[in-house]
Amino acid sequence: MVCVDKYMHKTYYVLIGLMVFLLPQAFILPVECSYENHLLENLEVFVLGIGFINMLYKTANLNKDKINKFYLACGIFYIVMIARELSYGRVFYPIGIDKNGEQIFMNIHQIWYGPIVYPIIAVLVLIALFLMIQTYKYIKKEQIICSIPRYSIRLFIIMMILSQIVFEKNLIKFLADYGQLLEECTEILAYCSLVCFTYDISFKKK
């Protein structure tokens, strides 16, 4: 059984503090900080890395093997997201700089391992989904309640919408000059929310 946890976890207050600190930085930092393989992009990888390490910790310290599959699946999703933020390794193959001073990287299909990237990602996602389904079947059979923290998942969804739709497409015209920085800052907040979400999610007997 899956239910929504209305409890205000301490991590939510951390997220509010991060939001108050980080969003104004979009109006202060130079636009170069939002470029690929620069400060904000690397910070996103760092945040996702924390999420991955946390999933490894939970997997290693939880006694229930069936529940461990959920955290293992989350860890796989974190790996996929880290790979995506690193452009699947493209950031390690710069080939020049454009007129704006942003690095240009090789096309993924030009890199030696390029042809196998998407098949590997597909396999990882399928494995993670299989583990999630196995966990769901187990908690349903054993009458275990999965409590999903409401506030962190809401903030994750809101920040992803702002990042990937509103600011990426410059839908707010008067903020267009800060769009790229706002996109990266809200994406960092989205990832922080996701880390808090996977940290606070809990399982208990009905």
Tab-separated table of C-alpha atoms in Angstrom:
chain	number	residue	atom	x	y	z
A	1	MET	CA	0.000	0.000	0.000
A	2	VAL	CA	1.264	3.448	-0.919
A	3	CYS	CA	0.166	6.512	1.034
A	4	VAL	CA	1.081	10.187	1.094
A	5	ASP	CA	2.998	11.286	4.179
A	6	LYS	CA	1.773	14.718	5.306
A	7	TYR	CA	4.459	15.054	7.975
A	8	MET	CA	6.736	18.066	7.537
A	9	HIS	CA	10.159	16.414	7.500
A	10	LYS	CA	13.231	18.383	8.549
A	11	THR	CA	14.596	18.031	5.041
A	12	TYR	CA	11.774	20.248	3.775
A	13	TYR	CA	13.066	23.154	5.860
A	14	VAL	CA	16.511	22.505	4.385
A	15	LEU	CA	14.947	22.741	0.915
A	16	ILE	CA	13.278	26.046	1.769
A	17	GLY	CA	16.627	27.401	2.965
A	18	LEU	CA	18.332	26.225	-0.229
A	19	MET	CA	15.604	27.835	-2.318
A	20	VAL	CA	15.955	31.164	-0.520
A	21	PHE	CA	19.727	31.046	-1.026
A	22	LEU	CA	19.969	29.601	-4.532
A	23	LEU	CA	17.292	31.390	-6.570
A	24	PRO	CA	18.770	34.886	-6.045
A	25	GLN	CA	22.105	33.549	-7.331
A	26	ALA	CA	20.562	33.402	-10.806
A	27	PHE	CA	20.544	37.203	-10.799
A	28	ILE	CA	24.073	37.513	-9.404
A	29	LEU	CA	26.246	34.821	-10.983
A	30	PRO	CA	27.785	35.333	-14.431
A	31	VAL	CA	26.025	33.389	-17.187
A	32	GLU	CA	29.194	31.322	-17.690
A	33	CYS	CA	28.338	29.460	-14.467
A	34	SER	CA	25.362	27.894	-16.258
A	35	TYR	CA	27.394	26.575	-19.173
A	36	GLU	CA	27.827	22.844	-19.651
A	37	ASN	CA	30.626	21.384	-17.510
A	38	HIS	CA	30.757	24.528	-15.347
A	39	LEU	CA	29.785	25.394	-11.754
A	40	LEU	CA	26.023	24.785	-11.731
A	41	GLU	CA	26.119	21.714	-13.973
A	42	ASN	CA	28.814	20.157	-11.795
A	43	LEU	CA	26.815	21.026	-8.681
A	44	GLU	CA	23.893	19.078	-10.139
A	45	VAL	CA	26.136	16.036	-10.538
A	46	PHE	CA	27.329	16.466	-6.938
A	47	VAL	CA	23.750	16.560	-5.604
A	48	LEU	CA	22.772	13.471	-7.594
A	49	GLY	CA	25.927	11.771	-6.313
A	50	ILE	CA	24.751	12.385	-2.745
A	51	GLY	CA	21.435	10.769	-3.645
A	52	PHE	CA	23.216	7.746	-5.113
A	53	ILE	CA	25.458	7.325	-2.046
A	54	ASN	CA	22.408	7.580	0.218
A	55	MET	CA	20.699	4.796	-1.750
A	56	LEU	CA	23.799	2.608	-1.399
A	57	TYR	CA	23.798	3.268	2.352
A	58	LYS	CA	20.116	2.349	2.695
A	59	THR	CA	20.592	-0.776	0.582
A	60	ALA	CA	23.535	-1.901	2.720
A	61	ASN	CA	21.895	-1.168	6.084
A	62	LEU	CA	18.330	-2.356	5.537
A	63	ASN	CA	17.688	-5.940	6.598
A	64	LYS	CA	14.724	-6.597	4.295
A	65	ASP	CA	16.009	-7.811	0.929
A	66	LYS	CA	12.735	-7.133	-0.877
A	67	ILE	CA	12.647	-3.487	0.256
A	68	ASN	CA	16.299	-3.160	-0.680
A	69	LYS	CA	15.229	-3.602	-4.296
A	70	PHE	CA	13.436	-0.253	-4.157
A	71	TYR	CA	16.543	1.615	-3.016
A	72	LEU	CA	18.664	-0.285	-5.522
A	73	ALA	CA	16.268	0.837	-8.268
A	74	CYS	CA	16.518	4.433	-7.054
A	75	GLY	CA	20.308	4.117	-7.117
A	76	ILE	CA	20.155	2.977	-10.750
A	77	PHE	CA	17.965	5.950	-11.648
A	78	TYR	CA	20.512	8.242	-9.970
A	79	ILE	CA	23.283	6.703	-12.091
A	80	VAL	CA	21.254	7.347	-15.254
A	81	MET	CA	20.605	10.947	-14.211
A	82	ILE	CA	24.285	11.539	-13.410
A	83	ALA	CA	25.213	10.129	-16.812
A	84	ARG	CA	22.680	12.450	-18.440
A	85	GLU	CA	24.087	15.503	-16.642
A	86	LEU	CA	27.540	14.529	-17.870
A	87	SER	CA	26.066	14.244	-21.384
A	88	TYR	CA	26.951	10.550	-21.232
A	89	GLY	CA	30.640	11.420	-21.125
A	90	ARG	CA	30.635	14.067	-23.851
A	91	VAL	CA	31.936	16.643	-21.360
A	92	PHE	CA	35.261	14.784	-21.334
A	93	TYR	CA	35.669	15.330	-25.068
A	94	PRO	CA	35.748	19.106	-25.729
A	95	ILE	CA	36.573	20.094	-29.304
A	96	GLY	CA	36.425	23.885	-29.141
A	97	ILE	CA	34.719	27.019	-27.852
A	98	ASP	CA	31.801	28.855	-29.481
A	99	LYS	CA	31.424	32.627	-29.896
A	100	ASN	CA	29.807	32.930	-26.446
A	101	GLY	CA	32.761	31.262	-24.743
A	102	GLU	CA	30.911	28.005	-24.133
A	103	GLN	CA	32.708	24.727	-24.738
A	104	ILE	CA	31.708	22.583	-27.705
A	105	PHE	CA	31.777	18.823	-27.207
A	106	MET	CA	31.895	15.843	-29.521
A	107	ASN	CA	28.628	14.319	-30.645
A	108	ILE	CA	27.861	11.200	-28.630
A	109	HIS	CA	27.863	9.108	-31.823
A	110	GLN	CA	31.410	10.257	-32.616
A	111	ILE	CA	32.804	8.914	-29.337
A	112	TRP	CA	34.164	5.363	-29.363
A	113	TYR	CA	31.513	4.011	-26.971
A	114	GLY	CA	28.685	6.093	-28.446
A	115	PRO	CA	26.729	3.248	-30.123
A	116	ILE	CA	26.232	1.373	-26.836
A	117	VAL	CA	25.206	4.341	-24.636
A	118	TYR	CA	21.461	4.321	-25.272
A	119	PRO	CA	21.110	0.517	-25.208
A	120	ILE	CA	22.861	0.470	-21.806
A	121	ILE	CA	20.611	3.267	-20.508
A	122	ALA	CA	17.542	1.364	-21.739
A	123	VAL	CA	18.680	-1.827	-19.977
A	124	LEU	CA	19.367	0.053	-16.721
A	125	VAL	CA	15.934	1.711	-16.792
A	126	LEU	CA	14.221	-1.630	-17.452
A	127	ILE	CA	16.116	-3.245	-14.555
A	128	ALA	CA	15.133	-0.371	-12.241
A	129	LEU	CA	11.470	-0.622	-13.281
A	130	PHE	CA	11.545	-4.400	-12.727
A	131	LEU	CA	12.938	-3.885	-9.210
A	132	MET	CA	10.265	-1.260	-8.490
A	133	ILE	CA	7.506	-3.636	-9.606
A	134	GLN	CA	8.974	-6.425	-7.461
A	135	THR	CA	8.982	-4.107	-4.450
A	136	TYR	CA	5.378	-3.041	-5.075
A	137	LYS	CA	4.233	-6.669	-5.277
A	138	TYR	CA	6.062	-7.453	-2.038
A	139	ILE	CA	4.644	-4.562	0.007
A	140	LYS	CA	1.159	-5.303	-1.310
A	141	LYS	CA	1.453	-8.971	-0.353
A	142	GLU	CA	2.988	-8.304	3.072
A	143	GLN	CA	0.640	-5.396	3.908
A	144	ILE	CA	3.519	-2.932	4.186
A	145	ILE	CA	2.785	0.781	3.968
A	146	CYS	CA	5.054	2.887	1.764
A	147	SER	CA	4.900	6.491	2.990
A	148	ILE	CA	5.720	9.050	0.304
A	149	PRO	CA	6.732	12.512	1.600
A	150	ARG	CA	4.289	14.992	0.090
A	151	TYR	CA	6.212	18.247	0.197
A	152	SER	CA	9.518	17.177	-1.325
A	153	ILE	CA	7.878	15.408	-4.283
A	154	ARG	CA	5.683	18.448	-4.935
A	155	LEU	CA	8.692	20.736	-4.891
A	156	PHE	CA	10.543	18.363	-7.233
A	157	ILE	CA	7.696	18.472	-9.769
A	158	ILE	CA	7.336	22.263	-9.545
A	159	MET	CA	11.063	22.890	-9.959
A	160	MET	CA	11.349	20.496	-12.899
A	161	ILE	CA	8.457	22.253	-14.653
A	162	LEU	CA	10.094	25.629	-14.042
A	163	SER	CA	13.485	24.377	-15.197
A	164	GLN	CA	12.610	22.272	-18.237
A	165	ILE	CA	9.594	24.197	-19.533
A	166	VAL	CA	9.328	27.737	-18.190
A	167	PHE	CA	12.964	28.887	-18.020
A	168	GLU	CA	14.451	26.651	-20.720
A	169	LYS	CA	11.924	27.988	-23.238
A	170	ASN	CA	12.051	31.558	-21.825
A	171	LEU	CA	8.278	31.669	-21.345
A	172	ILE	CA	8.652	34.578	-18.909
A	173	LYS	CA	9.963	37.247	-21.244
A	174	PHE	CA	11.176	39.781	-18.675
A	175	LEU	CA	13.374	37.069	-17.125
A	176	ALA	CA	14.805	35.934	-20.470
A	177	ASP	CA	18.226	37.461	-19.711
A	178	TYR	CA	18.482	35.212	-16.640
A	179	GLY	CA	16.752	32.194	-18.196
A	180	GLN	CA	19.786	29.945	-18.454
A	181	LEU	CA	20.873	30.590	-14.865
A	182	LEU	CA	17.320	30.199	-13.546
A	183	GLU	CA	17.010	26.945	-15.462
A	184	GLU	CA	20.103	25.494	-13.791
A	185	CYS	CA	19.285	26.847	-10.310
A	186	THR	CA	15.764	25.396	-10.369
A	187	GLU	CA	17.144	22.108	-11.682
A	188	ILE	CA	19.549	21.953	-8.730
A	189	LEU	CA	16.601	22.546	-6.388
A	190	ALA	CA	14.645	19.815	-8.168
A	191	TYR	CA	17.492	17.358	-7.638
A	192	CYS	CA	17.843	18.402	-3.981
A	193	SER	CA	14.107	17.734	-3.574
A	194	LEU	CA	14.509	14.319	-5.173
A	195	VAL	CA	17.370	13.442	-2.818
A	196	CYS	CA	15.236	14.484	0.172
A	197	PHE	CA	12.291	12.508	-1.210
A	198	THR	CA	14.261	9.267	-1.558
A	199	TYR	CA	15.845	9.893	1.856
A	200	ASP	CA	12.518	10.381	3.673
A	201	ILE	CA	10.432	7.698	1.973
A	202	SER	CA	9.708	4.923	4.469
A	203	PHE	CA	8.229	1.435	4.754
A	204	LYS	CA	6.406	0.004	7.763
A	205	LYS	CA	4.072	-2.865	8.584
A	206	LYS	CA	0.374	-2.031	8.425
